[in-house]
XYZ file of C-alpha atoms in Angstrom:
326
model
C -33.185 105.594 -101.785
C -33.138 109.386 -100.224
C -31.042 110.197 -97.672
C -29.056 107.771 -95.908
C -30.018 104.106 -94.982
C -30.841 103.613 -91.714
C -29.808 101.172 -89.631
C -30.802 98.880 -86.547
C -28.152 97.034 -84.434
C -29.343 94.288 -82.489
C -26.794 92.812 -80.565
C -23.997 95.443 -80.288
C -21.325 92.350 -79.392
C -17.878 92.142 -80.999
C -18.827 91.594 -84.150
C -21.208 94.549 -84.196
C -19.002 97.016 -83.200
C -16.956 96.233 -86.490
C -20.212 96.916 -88.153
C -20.526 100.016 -86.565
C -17.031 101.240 -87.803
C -18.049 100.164 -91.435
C -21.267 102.386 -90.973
C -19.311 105.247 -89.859
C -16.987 104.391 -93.736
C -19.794 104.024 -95.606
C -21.293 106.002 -98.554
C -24.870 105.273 -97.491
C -25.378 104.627 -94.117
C -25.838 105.439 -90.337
C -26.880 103.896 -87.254
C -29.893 104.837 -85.824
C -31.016 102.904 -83.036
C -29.210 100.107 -80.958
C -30.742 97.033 -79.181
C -29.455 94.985 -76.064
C -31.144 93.377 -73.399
C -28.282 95.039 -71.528
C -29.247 98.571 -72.204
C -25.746 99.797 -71.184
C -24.296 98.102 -73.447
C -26.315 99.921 -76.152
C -25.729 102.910 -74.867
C -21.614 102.381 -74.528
C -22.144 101.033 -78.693
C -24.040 104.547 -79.339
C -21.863 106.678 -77.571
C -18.837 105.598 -80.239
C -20.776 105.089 -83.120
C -23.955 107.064 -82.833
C -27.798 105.996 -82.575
C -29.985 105.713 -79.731
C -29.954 102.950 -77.307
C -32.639 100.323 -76.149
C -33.211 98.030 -74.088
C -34.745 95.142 -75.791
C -34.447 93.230 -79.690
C -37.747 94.345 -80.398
C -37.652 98.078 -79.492
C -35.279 97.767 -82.432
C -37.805 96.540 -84.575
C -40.457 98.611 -83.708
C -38.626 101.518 -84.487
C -40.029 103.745 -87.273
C -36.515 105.254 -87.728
C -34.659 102.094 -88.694
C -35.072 101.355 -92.179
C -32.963 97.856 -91.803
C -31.929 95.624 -89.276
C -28.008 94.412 -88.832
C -28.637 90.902 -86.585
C -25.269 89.903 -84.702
C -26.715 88.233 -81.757
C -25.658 84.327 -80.826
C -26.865 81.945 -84.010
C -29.778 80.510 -82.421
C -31.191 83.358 -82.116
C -30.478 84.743 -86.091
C -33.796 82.994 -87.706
C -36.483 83.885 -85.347
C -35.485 87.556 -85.228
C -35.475 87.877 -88.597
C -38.973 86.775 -89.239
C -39.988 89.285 -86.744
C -37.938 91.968 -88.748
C -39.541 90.891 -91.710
C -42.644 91.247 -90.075
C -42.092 94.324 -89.153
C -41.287 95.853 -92.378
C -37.850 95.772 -91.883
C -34.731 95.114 -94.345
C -32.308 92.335 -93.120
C -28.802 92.044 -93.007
C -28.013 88.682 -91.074
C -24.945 87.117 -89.363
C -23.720 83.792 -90.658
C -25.174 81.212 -90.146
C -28.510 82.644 -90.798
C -30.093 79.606 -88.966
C -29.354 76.233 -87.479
C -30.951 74.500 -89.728
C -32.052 74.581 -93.035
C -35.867 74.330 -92.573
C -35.709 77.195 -89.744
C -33.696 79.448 -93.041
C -35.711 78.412 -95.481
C -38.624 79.743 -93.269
C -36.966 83.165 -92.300
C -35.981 83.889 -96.162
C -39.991 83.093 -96.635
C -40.793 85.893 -94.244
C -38.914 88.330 -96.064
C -40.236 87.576 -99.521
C -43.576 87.219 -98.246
C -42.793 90.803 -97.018
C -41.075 92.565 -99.531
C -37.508 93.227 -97.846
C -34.530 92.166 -98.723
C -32.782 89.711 -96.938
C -28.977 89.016 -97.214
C -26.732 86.330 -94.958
C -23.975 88.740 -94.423
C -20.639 86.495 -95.327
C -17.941 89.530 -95.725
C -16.056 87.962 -98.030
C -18.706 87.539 -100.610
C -19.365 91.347 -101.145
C -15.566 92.077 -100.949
C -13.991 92.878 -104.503
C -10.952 90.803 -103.579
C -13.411 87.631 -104.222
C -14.935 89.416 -107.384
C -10.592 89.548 -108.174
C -10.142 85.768 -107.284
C -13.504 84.073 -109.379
C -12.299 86.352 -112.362
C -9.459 84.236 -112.426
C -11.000 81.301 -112.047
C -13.812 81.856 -114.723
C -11.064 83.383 -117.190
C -9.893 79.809 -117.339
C -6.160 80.730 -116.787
C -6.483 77.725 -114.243
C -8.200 75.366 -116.794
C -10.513 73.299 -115.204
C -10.972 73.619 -111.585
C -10.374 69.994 -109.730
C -9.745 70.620 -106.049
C -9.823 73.357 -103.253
C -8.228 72.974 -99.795
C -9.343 75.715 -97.430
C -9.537 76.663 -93.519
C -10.616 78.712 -90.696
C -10.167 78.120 -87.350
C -9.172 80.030 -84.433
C -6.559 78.304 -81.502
C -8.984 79.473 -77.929
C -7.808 77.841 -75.063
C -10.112 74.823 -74.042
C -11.468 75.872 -71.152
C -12.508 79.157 -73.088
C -16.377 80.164 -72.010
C -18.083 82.262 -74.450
C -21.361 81.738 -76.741
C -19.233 80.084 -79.364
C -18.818 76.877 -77.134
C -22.918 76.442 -76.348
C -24.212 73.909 -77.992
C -27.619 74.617 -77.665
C -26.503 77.929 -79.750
C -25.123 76.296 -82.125
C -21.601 76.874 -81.107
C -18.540 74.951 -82.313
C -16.359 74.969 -85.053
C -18.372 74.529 -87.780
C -21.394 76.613 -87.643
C -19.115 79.758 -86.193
C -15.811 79.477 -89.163
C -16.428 76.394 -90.820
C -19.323 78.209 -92.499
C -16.544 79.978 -94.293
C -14.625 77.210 -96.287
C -17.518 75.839 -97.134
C -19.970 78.524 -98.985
C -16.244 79.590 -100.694
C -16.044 76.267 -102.132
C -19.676 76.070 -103.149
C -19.561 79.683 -104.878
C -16.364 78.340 -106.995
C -17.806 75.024 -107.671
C -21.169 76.674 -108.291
C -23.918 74.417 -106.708
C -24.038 71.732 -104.066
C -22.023 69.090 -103.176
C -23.275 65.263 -103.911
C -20.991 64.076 -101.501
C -20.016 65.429 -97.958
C -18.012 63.824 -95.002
C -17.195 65.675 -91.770
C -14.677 64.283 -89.066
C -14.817 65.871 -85.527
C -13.327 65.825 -82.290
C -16.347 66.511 -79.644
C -15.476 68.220 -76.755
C -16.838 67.948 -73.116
C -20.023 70.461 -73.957
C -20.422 68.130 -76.931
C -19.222 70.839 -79.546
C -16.825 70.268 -82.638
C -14.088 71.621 -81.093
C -11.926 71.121 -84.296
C -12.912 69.234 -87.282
C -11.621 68.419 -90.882
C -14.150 67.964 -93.734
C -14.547 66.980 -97.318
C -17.297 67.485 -100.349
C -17.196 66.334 -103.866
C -19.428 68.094 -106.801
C -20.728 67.046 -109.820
C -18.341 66.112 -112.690
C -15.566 65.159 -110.249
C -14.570 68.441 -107.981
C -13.262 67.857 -104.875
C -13.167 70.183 -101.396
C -11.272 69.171 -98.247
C -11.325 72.046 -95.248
C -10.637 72.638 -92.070
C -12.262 74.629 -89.120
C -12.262 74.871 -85.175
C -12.161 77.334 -82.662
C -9.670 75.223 -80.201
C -6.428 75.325 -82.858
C -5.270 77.583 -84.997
C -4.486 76.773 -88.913
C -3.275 78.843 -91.693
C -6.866 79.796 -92.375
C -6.373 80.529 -96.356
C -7.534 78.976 -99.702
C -6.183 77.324 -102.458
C -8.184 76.410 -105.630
C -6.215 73.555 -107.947
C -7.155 73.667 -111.340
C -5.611 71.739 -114.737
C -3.446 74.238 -115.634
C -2.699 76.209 -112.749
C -3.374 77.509 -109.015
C -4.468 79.824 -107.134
C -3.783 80.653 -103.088
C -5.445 83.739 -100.911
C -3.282 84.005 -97.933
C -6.203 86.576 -96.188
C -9.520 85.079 -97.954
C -11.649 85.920 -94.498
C -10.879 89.446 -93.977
C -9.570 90.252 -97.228
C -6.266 92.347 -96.290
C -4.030 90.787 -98.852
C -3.639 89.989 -102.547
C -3.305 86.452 -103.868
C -1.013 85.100 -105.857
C -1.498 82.470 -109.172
C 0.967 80.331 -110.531
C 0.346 77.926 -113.866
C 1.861 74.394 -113.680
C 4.771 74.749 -116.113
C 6.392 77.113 -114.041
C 7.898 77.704 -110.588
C 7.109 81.294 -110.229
C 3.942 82.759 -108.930
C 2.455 85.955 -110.262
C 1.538 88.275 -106.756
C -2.226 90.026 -108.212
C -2.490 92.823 -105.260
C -6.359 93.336 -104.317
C -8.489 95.724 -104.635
C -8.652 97.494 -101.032
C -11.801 98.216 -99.294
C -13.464 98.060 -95.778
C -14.814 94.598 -95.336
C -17.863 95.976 -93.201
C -18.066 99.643 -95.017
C -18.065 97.989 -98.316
C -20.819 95.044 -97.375
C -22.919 98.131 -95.925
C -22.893 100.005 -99.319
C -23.472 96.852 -101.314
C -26.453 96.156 -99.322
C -27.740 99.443 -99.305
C -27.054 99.408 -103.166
C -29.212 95.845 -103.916
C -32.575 97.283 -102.736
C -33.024 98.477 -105.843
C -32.575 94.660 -107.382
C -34.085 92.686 -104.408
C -31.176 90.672 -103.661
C -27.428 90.848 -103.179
C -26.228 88.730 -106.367
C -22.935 87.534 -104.401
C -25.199 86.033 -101.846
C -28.616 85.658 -103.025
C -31.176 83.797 -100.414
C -30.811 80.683 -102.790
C -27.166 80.599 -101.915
C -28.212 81.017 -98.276
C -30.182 78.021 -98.393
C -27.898 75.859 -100.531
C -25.281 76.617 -97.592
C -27.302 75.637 -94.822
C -28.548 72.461 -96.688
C -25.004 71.686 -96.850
C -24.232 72.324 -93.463
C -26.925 70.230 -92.365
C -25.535 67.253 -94.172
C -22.442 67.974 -92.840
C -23.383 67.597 -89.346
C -25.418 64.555 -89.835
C -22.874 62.667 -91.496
C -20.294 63.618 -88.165
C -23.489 63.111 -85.403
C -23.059 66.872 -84.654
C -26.381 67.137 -83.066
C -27.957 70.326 -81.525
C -30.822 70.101 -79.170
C -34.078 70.541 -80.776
C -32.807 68.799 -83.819
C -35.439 66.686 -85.485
């Protein structure tokens, strides 16, 4: 496209103002306009990181001078506004999870076909070269055939913390907020969906996962087991067992580090350092740089969907139930 992309915050939370530093890195990109119900908020986000501040979600859609729409507002939130993006002509970057269910996705990814945008779930780690590094590997078959992955995410808050991660009725808890994580990474090495999926939980007084440990096998045999929770902290890395080999990423999440491989018949592992890049800058320029194609190929709305069926199964086979639930 000419001239830089530009973009729509809505929700300029924690998250966001990451965003907003990877807009300010980027090759493509500014911010334009900024969206809180709080419209001091939006202004203190614009006065760092540029754009113009109002005071509702939809004054950000509305906007002729927002060409996409970045959504980091609480997950129950994430599907509905991006119909109405869609609707209103806009591109759409989302926040993971994209929904809280699967049908509620499968309907926002419909709006944005049905209006000619592109829609992307934004999972950092997918657009980050370090991954492209780490499935090179695997698909070079230097592991030889790829039989288990252990991975985890989870964050140690204190158990009285209060934020919209421990709502239920926004889908807060472990898995939806970090769980999300270990899961789509084992589904993008194992390359579909799972036939099998357990998930064991410990429920905590709001009736969140408060921690959790899960497990999915594929078809022909591969097995998963992860972790997640946002009341204790783990090592929060993956490993990927194959025949002949493995593979760990100490920093698969935010990307900062290498990884290092090591084949069975030896003790020593082989340190690969990655290739460096802004997490948030580079997902900005990849997005900008799919319009062209329609979709992000590291995380295509199919993938989007496949995750959130998966998640879905996940929480039925625990009783994880949010309100409104069918």
């Amino acid at each position: 496209m000419a001239g830089r992309f530009r973009w729509g915050i809505v929700g300029p939370g924690n998250i966001a103002r990451k965003f907003g530093a990877g807009v300010q890195l980027s090759e493509t990109s500014e911010v334009a306009v900024v969206g809180s119900r709080d419209l001091g908020r939006a202004e203190a986000f614009c006065v760092e990181f540029g754009g113009r501040a109002v005071g509702s979600y939809e004054a950000v859609l509305k906007a002729e001078d927002v060409d996409g729409v970045y959504i980091a507002t609480p997950h129950h939130l994430h599907a509905e506004l991006t119909i109405a993006a869609a609707q209103a002509g806009k591109h759409v970057l989302c926040e993971k999870p994209c929904a809280l269910r699967s049908e509620d996705a499968s309907s926002a990814i419909k709006a944005c076909q049905d209006a000619g945008v592109l829609f992307c779930e934004a999972y950092l780690y997918r657009t980050h070269p370090l991954t492209a590094q780490v499935m090179e590997v695997v698909h070079s078959g230097r592991l030889g055939e790829i039989r288990h992955i252990a991975a985890e995410f989870a964050f140690g808050a204190a158990d009285d913390w209060q934020n919209v991660r421990t709502v239920l009725e926004y889908g807060g808890g472990g898995l939806m907020d970090v769980g999300v994580y270990p899961v789509s990474y084992a589904m993008m090495v194992f390359g579909g969906e799972p036939e099998r999926v357990s998930y064991l939980f410990k429920k905590s007084d709001a009736g969140f996962d408060g921690w959790a440990t899960g497990s999915m096998i594929f078809e022909g045999g591969g097995t998963v087991s992860f972790g997640c929770g946002i009341h204790v902290q783990m090592e929060n890395r993956v490993r990927i067992f194959g025949t002949q080999g493995m593979l760990e990423v100490s920093r698969p999440w935010d990307c900062t580090e290498g990884f290092r491989v090591k084949n069975h018949c030896s003790d020593d592992w082989e340190e690969i350092e990655g290739i460096r890049a802004d997490r948030f800058g580079n997902e900005v320029d990849v997005f900008v740089r799919s319009l062209d194609h329609g979709f992000v190929a590291t995380m295509t709305p199919d993938d989007s969907l496949a995750v959130m069926r998966t998640l879905d199964r996940l929480r039925a086979d625990g009783g994880l139930v949010f309100p409104g639930d069918p």
